[in-house]
mmCIF file of C-alpha atoms in Angstrom:
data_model
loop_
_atom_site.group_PDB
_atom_site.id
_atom_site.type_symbol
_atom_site.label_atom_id
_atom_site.label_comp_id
_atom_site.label_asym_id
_atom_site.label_seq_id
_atom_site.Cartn_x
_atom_site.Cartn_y
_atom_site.Cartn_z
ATOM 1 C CA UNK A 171 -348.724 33.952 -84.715
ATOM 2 C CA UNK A 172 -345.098 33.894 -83.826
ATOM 3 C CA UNK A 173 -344.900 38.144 -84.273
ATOM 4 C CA UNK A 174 -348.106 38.569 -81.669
ATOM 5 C CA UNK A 175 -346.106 36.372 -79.293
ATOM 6 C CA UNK A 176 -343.093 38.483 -79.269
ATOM 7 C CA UNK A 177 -345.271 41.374 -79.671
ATOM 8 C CA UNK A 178 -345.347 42.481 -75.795
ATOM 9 C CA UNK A 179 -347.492 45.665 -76.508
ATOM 10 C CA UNK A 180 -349.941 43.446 -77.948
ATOM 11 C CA UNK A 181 -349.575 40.713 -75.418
ATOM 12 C CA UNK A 182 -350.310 43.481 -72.510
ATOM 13 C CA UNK A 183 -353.199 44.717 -74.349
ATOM 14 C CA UNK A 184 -354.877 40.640 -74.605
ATOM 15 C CA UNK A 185 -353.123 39.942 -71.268
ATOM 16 C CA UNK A 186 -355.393 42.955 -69.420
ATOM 17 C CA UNK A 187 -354.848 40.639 -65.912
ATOM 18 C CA UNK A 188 -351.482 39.731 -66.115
ATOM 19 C CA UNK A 189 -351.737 36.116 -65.923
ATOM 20 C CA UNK A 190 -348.178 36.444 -67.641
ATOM 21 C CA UNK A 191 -346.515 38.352 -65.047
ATOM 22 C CA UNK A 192 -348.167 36.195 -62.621
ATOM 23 C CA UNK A 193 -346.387 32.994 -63.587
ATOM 24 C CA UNK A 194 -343.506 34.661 -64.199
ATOM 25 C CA UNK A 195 -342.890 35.262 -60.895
ATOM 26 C CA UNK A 196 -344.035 32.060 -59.226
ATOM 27 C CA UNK A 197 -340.360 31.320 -58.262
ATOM 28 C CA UNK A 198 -340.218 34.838 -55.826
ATOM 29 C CA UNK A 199 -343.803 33.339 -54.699
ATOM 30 C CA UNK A 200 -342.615 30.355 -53.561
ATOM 31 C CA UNK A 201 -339.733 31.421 -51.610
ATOM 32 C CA UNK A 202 -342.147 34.089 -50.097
ATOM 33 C CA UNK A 203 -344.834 30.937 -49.542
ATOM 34 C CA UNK A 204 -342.058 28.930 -47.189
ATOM 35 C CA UNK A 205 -341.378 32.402 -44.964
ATOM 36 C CA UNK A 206 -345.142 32.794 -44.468
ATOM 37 C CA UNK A 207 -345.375 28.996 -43.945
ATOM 38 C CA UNK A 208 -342.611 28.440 -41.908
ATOM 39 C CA UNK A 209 -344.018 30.943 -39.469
ATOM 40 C CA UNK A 210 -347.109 29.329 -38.447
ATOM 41 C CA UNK A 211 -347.610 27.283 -35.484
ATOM 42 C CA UNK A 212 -348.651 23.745 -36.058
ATOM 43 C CA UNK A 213 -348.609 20.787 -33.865
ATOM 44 C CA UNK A 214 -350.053 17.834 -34.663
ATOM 45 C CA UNK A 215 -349.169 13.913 -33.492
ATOM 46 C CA UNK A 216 -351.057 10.488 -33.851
ATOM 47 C CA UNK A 217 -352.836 10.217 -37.206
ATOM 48 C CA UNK A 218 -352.432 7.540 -39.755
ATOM 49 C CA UNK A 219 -353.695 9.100 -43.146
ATOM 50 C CA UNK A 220 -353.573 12.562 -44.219
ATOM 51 C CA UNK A 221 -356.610 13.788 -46.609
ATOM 52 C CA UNK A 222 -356.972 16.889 -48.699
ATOM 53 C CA UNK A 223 -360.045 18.388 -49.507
ATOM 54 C CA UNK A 224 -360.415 20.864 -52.153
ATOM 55 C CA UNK A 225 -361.419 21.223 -56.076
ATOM 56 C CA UNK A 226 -360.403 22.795 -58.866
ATOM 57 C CA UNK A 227 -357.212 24.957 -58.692
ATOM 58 C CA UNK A 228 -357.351 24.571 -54.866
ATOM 59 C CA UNK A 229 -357.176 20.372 -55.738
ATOM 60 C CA UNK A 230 -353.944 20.848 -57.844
ATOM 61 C CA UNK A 231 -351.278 21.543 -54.391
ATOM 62 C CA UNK A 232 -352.603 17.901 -52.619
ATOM 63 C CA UNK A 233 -352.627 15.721 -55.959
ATOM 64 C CA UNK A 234 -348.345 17.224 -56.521
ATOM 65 C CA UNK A 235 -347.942 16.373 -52.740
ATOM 66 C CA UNK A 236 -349.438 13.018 -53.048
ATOM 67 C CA UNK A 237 -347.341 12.161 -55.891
ATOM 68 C CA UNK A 238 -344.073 13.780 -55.109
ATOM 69 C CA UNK A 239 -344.155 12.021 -51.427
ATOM 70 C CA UNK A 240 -345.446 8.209 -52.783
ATOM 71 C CA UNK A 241 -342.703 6.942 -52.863
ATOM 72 C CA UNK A 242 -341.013 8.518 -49.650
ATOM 73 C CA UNK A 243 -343.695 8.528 -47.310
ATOM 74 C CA UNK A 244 -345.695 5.646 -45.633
ATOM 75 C CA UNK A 245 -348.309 7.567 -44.595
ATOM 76 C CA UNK A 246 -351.509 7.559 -47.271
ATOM 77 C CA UNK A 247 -352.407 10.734 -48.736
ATOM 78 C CA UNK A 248 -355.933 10.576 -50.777
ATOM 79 C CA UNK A 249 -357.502 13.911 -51.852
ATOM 80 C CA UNK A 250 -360.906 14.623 -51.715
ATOM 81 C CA UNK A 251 -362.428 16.162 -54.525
ATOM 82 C CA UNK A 252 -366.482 16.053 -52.987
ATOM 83 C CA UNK A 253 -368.937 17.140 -50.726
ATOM 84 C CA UNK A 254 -368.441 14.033 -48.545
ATOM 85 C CA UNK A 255 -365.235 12.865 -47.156
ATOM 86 C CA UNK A 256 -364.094 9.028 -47.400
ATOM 87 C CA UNK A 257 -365.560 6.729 -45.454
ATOM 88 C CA UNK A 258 -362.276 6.276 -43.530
ATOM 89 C CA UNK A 259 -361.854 9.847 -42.076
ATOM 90 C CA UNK A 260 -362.017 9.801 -38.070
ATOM 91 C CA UNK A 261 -360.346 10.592 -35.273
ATOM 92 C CA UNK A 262 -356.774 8.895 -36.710
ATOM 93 C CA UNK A 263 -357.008 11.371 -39.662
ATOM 94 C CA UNK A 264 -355.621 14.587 -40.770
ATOM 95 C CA UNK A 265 -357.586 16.343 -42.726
ATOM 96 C CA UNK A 266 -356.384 19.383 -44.868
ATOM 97 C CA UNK A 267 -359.054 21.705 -45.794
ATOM 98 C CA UNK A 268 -358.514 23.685 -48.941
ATOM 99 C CA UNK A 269 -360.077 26.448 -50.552
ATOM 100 C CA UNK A 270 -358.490 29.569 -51.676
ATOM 101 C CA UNK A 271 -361.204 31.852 -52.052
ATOM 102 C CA UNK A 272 -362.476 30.325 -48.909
ATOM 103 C CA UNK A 273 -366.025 29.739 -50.293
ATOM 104 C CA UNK A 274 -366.158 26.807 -51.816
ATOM 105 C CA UNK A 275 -369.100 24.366 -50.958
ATOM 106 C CA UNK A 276 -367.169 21.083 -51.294
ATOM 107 C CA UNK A 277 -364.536 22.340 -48.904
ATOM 108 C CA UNK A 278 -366.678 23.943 -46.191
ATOM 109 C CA UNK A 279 -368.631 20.921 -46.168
ATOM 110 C CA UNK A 280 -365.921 18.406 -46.164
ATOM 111 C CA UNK A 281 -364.385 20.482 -43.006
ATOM 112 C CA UNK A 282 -367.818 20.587 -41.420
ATOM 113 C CA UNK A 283 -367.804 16.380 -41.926
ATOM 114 C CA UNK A 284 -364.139 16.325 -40.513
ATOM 115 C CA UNK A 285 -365.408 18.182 -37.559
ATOM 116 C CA UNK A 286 -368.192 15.533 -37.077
ATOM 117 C CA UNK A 287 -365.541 12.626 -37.341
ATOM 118 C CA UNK A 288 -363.083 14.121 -35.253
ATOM 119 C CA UNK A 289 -360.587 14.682 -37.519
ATOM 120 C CA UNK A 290 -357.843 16.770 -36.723
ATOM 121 C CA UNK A 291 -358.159 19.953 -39.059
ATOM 122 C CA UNK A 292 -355.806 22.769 -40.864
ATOM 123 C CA UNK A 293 -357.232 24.884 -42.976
ATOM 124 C CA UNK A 294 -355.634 26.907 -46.247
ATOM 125 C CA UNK A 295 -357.371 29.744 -47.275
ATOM 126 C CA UNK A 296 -356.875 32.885 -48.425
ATOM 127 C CA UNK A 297 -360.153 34.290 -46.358
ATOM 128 C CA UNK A 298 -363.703 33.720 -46.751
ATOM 129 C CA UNK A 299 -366.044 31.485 -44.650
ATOM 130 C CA UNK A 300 -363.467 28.311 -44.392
ATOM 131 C CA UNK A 301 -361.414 31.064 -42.506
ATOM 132 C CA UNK A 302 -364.100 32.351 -40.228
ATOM 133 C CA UNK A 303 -365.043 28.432 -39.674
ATOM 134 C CA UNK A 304 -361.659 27.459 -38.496
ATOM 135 C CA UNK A 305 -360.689 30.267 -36.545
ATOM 136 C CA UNK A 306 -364.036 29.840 -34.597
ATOM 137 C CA UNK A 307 -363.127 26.272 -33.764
ATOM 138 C CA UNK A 308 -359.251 26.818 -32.760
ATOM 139 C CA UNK A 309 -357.669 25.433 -36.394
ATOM 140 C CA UNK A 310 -354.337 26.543 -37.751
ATOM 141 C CA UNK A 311 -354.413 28.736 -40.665
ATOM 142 C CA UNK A 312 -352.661 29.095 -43.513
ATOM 143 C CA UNK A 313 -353.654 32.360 -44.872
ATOM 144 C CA UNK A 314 -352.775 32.706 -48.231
ATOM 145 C CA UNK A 315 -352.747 36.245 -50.141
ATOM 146 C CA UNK A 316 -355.781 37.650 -51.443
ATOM 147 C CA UNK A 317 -356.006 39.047 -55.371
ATOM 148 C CA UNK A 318 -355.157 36.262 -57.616
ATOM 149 C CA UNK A 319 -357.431 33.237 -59.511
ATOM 150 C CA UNK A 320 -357.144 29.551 -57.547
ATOM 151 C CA UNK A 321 -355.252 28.481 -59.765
ATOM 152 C CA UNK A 322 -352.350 31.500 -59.855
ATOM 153 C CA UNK A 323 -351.932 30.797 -56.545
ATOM 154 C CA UNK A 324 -350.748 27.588 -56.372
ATOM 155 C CA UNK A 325 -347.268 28.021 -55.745
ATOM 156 C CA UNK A 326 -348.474 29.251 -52.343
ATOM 157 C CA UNK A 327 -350.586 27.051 -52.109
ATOM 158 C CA UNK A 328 -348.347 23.627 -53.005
ATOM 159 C CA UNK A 329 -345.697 25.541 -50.530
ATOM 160 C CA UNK A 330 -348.067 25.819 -47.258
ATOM 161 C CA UNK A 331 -349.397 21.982 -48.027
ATOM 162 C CA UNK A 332 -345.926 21.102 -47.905
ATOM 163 C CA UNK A 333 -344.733 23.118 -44.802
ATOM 164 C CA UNK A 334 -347.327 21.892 -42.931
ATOM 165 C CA UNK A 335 -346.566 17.939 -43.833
ATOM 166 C CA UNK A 336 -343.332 18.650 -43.234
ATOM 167 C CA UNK A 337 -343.787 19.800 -39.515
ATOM 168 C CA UNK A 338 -346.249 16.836 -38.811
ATOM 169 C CA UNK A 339 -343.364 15.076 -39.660
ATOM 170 C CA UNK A 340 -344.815 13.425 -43.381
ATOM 171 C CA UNK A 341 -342.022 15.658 -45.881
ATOM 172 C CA UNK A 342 -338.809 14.098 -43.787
ATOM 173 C CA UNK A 343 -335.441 13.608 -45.891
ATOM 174 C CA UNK A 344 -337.088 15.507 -49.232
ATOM 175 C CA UNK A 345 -336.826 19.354 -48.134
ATOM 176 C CA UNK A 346 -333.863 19.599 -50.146
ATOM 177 C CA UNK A 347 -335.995 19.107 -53.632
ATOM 178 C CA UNK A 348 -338.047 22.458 -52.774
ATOM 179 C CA UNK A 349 -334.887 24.032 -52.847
ATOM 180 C CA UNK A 350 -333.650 22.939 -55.662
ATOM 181 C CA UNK A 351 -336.779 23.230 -57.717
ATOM 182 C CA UNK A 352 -337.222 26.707 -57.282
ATOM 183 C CA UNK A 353 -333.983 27.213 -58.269
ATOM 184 C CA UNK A 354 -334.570 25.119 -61.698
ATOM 185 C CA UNK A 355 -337.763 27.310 -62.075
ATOM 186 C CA UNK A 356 -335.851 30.566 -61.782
ATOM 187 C CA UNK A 357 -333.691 28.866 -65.090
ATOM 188 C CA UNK A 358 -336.911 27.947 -66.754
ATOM 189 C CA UNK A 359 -338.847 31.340 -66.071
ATOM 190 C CA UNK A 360 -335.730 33.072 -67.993
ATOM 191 C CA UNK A 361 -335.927 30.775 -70.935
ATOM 192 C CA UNK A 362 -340.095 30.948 -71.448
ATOM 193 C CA UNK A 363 -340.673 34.710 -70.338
ATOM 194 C CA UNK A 364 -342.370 37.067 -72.893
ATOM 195 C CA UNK A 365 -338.869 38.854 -73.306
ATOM 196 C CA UNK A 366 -337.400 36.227 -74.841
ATOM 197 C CA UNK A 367 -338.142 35.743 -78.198
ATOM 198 C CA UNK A 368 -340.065 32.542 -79.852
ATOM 199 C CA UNK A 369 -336.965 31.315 -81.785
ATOM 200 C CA UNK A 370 -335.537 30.771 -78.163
ATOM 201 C CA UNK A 371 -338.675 30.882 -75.939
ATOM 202 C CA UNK A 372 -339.328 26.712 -75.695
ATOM 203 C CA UNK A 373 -343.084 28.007 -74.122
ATOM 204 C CA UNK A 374 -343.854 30.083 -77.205
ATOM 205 C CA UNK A 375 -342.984 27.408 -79.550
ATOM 206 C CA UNK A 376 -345.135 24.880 -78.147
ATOM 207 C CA UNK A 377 -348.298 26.870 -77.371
ATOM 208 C CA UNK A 378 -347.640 28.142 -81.489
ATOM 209 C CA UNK A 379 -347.806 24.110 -82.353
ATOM 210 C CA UNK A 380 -350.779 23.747 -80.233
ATOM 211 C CA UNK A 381 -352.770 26.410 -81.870
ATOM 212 C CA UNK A 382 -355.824 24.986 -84.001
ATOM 213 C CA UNK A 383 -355.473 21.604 -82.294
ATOM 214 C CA UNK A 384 -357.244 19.761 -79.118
ATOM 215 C CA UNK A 385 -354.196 19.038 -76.733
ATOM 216 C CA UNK A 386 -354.195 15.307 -75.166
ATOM 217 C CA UNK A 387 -351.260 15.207 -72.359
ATOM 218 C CA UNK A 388 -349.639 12.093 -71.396
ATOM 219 C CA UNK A 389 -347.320 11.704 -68.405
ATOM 220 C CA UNK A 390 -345.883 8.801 -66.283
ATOM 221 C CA UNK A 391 -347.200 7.794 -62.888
ATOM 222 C CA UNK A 392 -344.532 10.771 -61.523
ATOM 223 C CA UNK A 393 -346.204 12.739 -63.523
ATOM 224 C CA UNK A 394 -350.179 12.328 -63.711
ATOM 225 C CA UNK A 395 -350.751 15.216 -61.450
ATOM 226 C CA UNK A 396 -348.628 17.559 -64.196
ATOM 227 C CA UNK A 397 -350.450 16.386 -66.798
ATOM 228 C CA UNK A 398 -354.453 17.344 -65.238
ATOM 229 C CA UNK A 399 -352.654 20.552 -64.500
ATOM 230 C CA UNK A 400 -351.626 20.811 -68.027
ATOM 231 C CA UNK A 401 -355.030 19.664 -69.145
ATOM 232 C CA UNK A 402 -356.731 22.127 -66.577
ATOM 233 C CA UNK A 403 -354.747 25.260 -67.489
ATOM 234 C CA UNK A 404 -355.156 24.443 -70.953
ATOM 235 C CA UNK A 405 -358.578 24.587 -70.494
ATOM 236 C CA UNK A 406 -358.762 27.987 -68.301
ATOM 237 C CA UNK A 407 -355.463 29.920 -69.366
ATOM 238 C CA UNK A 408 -355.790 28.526 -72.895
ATOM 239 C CA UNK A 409 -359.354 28.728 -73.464
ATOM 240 C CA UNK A 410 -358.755 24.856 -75.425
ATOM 241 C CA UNK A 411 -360.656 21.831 -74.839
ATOM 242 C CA UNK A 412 -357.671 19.587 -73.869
ATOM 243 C CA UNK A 413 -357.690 15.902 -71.823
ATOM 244 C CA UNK A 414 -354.715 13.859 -70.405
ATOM 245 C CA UNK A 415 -354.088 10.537 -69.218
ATOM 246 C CA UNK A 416 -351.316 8.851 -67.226
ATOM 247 C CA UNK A 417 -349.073 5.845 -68.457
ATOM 248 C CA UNK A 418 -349.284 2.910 -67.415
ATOM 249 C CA UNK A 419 -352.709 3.251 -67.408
ATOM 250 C CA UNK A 420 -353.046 4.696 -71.143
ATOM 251 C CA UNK A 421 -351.561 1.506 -72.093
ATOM 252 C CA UNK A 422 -354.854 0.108 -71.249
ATOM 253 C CA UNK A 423 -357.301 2.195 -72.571
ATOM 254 C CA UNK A 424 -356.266 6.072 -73.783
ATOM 255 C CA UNK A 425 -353.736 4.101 -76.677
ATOM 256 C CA UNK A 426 -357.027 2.788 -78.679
ATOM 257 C CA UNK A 427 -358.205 5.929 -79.489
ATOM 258 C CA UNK A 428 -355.711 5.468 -82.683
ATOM 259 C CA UNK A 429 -357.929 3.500 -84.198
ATOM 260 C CA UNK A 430 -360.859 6.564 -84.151
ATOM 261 C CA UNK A 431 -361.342 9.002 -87.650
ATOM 262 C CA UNK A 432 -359.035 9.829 -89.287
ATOM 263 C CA UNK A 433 -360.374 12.918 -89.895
ATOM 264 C CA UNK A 434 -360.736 13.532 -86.302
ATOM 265 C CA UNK A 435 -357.576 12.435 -85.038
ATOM 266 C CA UNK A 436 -356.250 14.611 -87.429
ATOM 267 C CA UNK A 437 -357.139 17.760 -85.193
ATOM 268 C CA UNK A 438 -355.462 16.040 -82.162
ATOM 269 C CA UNK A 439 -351.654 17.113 -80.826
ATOM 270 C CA UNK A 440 -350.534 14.437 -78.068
ATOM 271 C CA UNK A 441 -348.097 16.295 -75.606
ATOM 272 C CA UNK A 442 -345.767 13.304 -74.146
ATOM 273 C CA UNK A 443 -344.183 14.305 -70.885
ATOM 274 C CA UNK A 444 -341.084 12.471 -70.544
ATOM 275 C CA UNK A 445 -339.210 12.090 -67.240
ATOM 276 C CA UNK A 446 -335.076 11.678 -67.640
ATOM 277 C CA UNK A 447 -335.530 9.221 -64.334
ATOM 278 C CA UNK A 448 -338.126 7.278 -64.976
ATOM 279 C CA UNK A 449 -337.571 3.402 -64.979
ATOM 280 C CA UNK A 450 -336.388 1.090 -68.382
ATOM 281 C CA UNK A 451 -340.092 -0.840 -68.983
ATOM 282 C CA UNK A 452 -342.329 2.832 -68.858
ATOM 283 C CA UNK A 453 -339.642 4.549 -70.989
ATOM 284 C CA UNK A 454 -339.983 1.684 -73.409
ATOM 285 C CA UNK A 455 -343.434 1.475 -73.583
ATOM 286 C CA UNK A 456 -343.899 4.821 -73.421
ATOM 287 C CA UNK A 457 -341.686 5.328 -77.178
ATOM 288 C CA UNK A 458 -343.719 2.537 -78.240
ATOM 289 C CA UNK A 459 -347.106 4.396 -77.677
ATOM 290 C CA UNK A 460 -345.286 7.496 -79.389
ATOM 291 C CA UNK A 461 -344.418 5.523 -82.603
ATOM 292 C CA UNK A 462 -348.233 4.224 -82.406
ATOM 293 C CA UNK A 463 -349.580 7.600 -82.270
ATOM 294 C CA UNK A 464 -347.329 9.252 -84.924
ATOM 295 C CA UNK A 465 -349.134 7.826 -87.958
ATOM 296 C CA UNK A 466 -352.648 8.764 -86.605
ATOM 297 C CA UNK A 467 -352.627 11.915 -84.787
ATOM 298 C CA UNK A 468 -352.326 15.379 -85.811
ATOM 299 C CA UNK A 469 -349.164 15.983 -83.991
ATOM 300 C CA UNK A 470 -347.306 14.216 -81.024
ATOM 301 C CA UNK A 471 -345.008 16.297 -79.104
ATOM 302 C CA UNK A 472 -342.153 15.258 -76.476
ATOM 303 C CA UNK A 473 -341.604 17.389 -73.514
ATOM 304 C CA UNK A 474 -338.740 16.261 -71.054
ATOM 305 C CA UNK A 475 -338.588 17.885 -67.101
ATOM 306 C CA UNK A 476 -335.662 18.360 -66.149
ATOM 307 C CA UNK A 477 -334.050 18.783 -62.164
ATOM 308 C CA UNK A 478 -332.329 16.305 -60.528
ATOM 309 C CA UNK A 479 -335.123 15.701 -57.680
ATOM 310 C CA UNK A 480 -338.508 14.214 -58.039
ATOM 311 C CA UNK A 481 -339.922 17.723 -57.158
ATOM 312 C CA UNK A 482 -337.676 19.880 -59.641
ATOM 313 C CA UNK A 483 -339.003 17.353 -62.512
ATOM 314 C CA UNK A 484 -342.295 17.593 -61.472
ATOM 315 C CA UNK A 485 -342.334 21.371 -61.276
ATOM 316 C CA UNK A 486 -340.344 21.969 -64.226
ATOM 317 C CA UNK A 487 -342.609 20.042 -66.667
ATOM 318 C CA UNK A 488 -345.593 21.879 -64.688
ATOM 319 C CA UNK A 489 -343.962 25.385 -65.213
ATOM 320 C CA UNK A 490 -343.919 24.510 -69.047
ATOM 321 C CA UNK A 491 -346.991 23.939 -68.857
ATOM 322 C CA UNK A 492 -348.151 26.826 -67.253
ATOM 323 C CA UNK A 493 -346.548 29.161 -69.447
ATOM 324 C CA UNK A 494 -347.473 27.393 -72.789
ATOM 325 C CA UNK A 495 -351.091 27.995 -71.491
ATOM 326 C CA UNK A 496 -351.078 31.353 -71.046
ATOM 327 C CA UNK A 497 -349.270 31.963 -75.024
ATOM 328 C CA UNK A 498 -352.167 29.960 -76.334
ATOM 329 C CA UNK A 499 -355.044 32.024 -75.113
ATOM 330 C CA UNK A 500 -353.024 34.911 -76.163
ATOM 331 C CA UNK A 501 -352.573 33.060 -79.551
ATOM 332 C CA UNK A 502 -356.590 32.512 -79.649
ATOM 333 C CA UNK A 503 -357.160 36.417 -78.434
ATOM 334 C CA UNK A 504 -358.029 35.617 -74.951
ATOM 335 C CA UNK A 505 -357.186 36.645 -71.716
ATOM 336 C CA UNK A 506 -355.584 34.123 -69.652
ATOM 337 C CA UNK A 507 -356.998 35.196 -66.636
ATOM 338 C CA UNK A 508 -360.958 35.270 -67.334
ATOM 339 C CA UNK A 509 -363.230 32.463 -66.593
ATOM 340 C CA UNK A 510 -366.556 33.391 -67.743
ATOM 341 C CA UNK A 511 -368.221 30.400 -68.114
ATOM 342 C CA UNK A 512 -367.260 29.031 -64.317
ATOM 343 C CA UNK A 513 -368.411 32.692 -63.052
ATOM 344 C CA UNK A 514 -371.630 31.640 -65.222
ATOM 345 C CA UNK A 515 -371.800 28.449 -63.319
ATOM 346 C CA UNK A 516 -371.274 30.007 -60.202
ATOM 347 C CA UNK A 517 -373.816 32.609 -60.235
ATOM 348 C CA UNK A 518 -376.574 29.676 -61.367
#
């Protein structure tokens, strides 16, 4: 396993999309993502709650907003993953409409609903029918490129969402942390690119330890949003069954599935997400469900974010992610970048 990793002719030849080359250079698409962003015109006052509507790899940008900013913003941010909006959404809420392909039935019909309330509306799309919708009724757009799978594009994605709160005035004193994540992703994309080799490449290594198991991710509150997109790229990139949970809340529910088989647990890998900043009680109790699992589960592995802001940690332990995903499809012959059973789905 370890020679097809640092194999890149064989990589390129399993890799026919380049979902490698893709995440490699999410750091350049985010810093492109704030000069598109930065240069649309948005103006809007006098709403209470903020509410994102989208699914899938278009869901992934609002849930990292919502927990990067709950702690530094009063406003409430709820995403929408549904046809139907919450029962709240009127005229005091903004709603932000998201689907990248611009297609997607949840999203058109949650805008259509937000219309009906009177929300006030952006959209972010990279085209499609949620395009043609807003434009026709006067909403700011967020057009992001065309060519890539939802969830590739979420750097540009995450990036407009976060323009956009920032110049309705929600991102405030936090603007620094984008800066300084990209800048820790740029670090990470050198250590965890196909160049470098496994006995070095922290990516390769894990996705190597993952192979022939089911992945279960755990991650702090900071970091439940990480660990779905772990779980989620696991499943698409990775071509794995995978599941993840968030502590505290595992504490209460994910820790007794110790006690299941044996024989089952035994195909099980736990992937701990540990966060250098997070507070002395969750750090405790989170070594405590470690030393639980040990005994039971196939393997338990730790991985630590690392930044100095809320964002860079959040990012960084995403990036990881990301990157591990992609080397275990390649690991299990796969493509990264197809999704046949959601075009499957899709087509009915």
């Amino acid at each position: 396993m370890g020679l097809l990793l640092d194999d890149l002719e064989k990589i390129n030849q399993i890799d026919l999309r380049g979902m490698l080359s893709v995440i490699s250079a999410v750091p350049e698409s985010a810093e492109e993502a704030i000069v598109l962003a930065e240069n649309v015109k948005l103006k809007v006052r006098h709403f209470r709650n903020l509410v994102i509507a989208g699914m899938g790899g278009s869901a992934v940008g609002g849930l990292l907003l919502r927990d990067w900013l709950q702690q530094a913003t009063r406003v409430p941010i709820v995403i929408s993953r549904d046809y139907s909006l919450p029962g709240f959404v009127g005229r005091d809420t903004l709603l932000f409409a998201v689907s990248y392909s611009g297609e997607t039935e949840e999203a058109l019909s949650a805008f259509e609903e937000g219309k009906a309330r009177g929300a006030k509306m952006v959209a972010f799309t990279s085209g499609g029918e949620l395009e043609k919708r807003a434009r026709a009724e006067h909403v700011t757009v967020y057009k992001l490129p065309a060519g890539f799978q939802p969830r590739a594009a979420l750097s540009h994605q995450f990036i407009s969402l976060v323009v956009a709160a920032r110049k309705v005035g929600i991102v405030e004193d936090s603007w620094w942390e984008v800066r300084e994540a990209i800048d820790v992703l740029k670090v990470l994309r050198e250590e965890n690119r196909p160049e470098t080799p496994q006995w070095s490449n922290p990516a390769k290594k894990l996705a190597t330890e993952l192979y022939g198991y089911v992945p279960f991710i755990y991650g702090s509150r900071i970091h439940e949003a990480v660990a779905y997109r772990w779980n989620t790229q696991l499943n698409e990139n990775g071509k794995s069954p995978a599941g993840s949970s968030f502590i505290p809340e595992a504490f209460h529910n994910a820790i007794v599935a110790s006690e299941a088989d044996k024989e089952l647990l035994k195909k099980v890998c736990a992937v701990v997400l540990l966060d250098p900043a997070e507070g002395e009680r969750i750090t405790a109790k989170t070594r405590r469900l470690m030393e639980i699992m040990k005994p039971c589960f196939g393997k338990v592995l730790e991985v630590e974010a690392s930044g100095e802001g809320r964002l860079a940690r959040m990012l960084s332990a995403l990036y990881l992610g990301d990157f591990v995903s992609a080397y275990l499809g390649l690991l299990y012959g796969k493509d990264p970048s197809t999704v046949e059973s959601i075009d499957r789905l899709k087509r009915g």
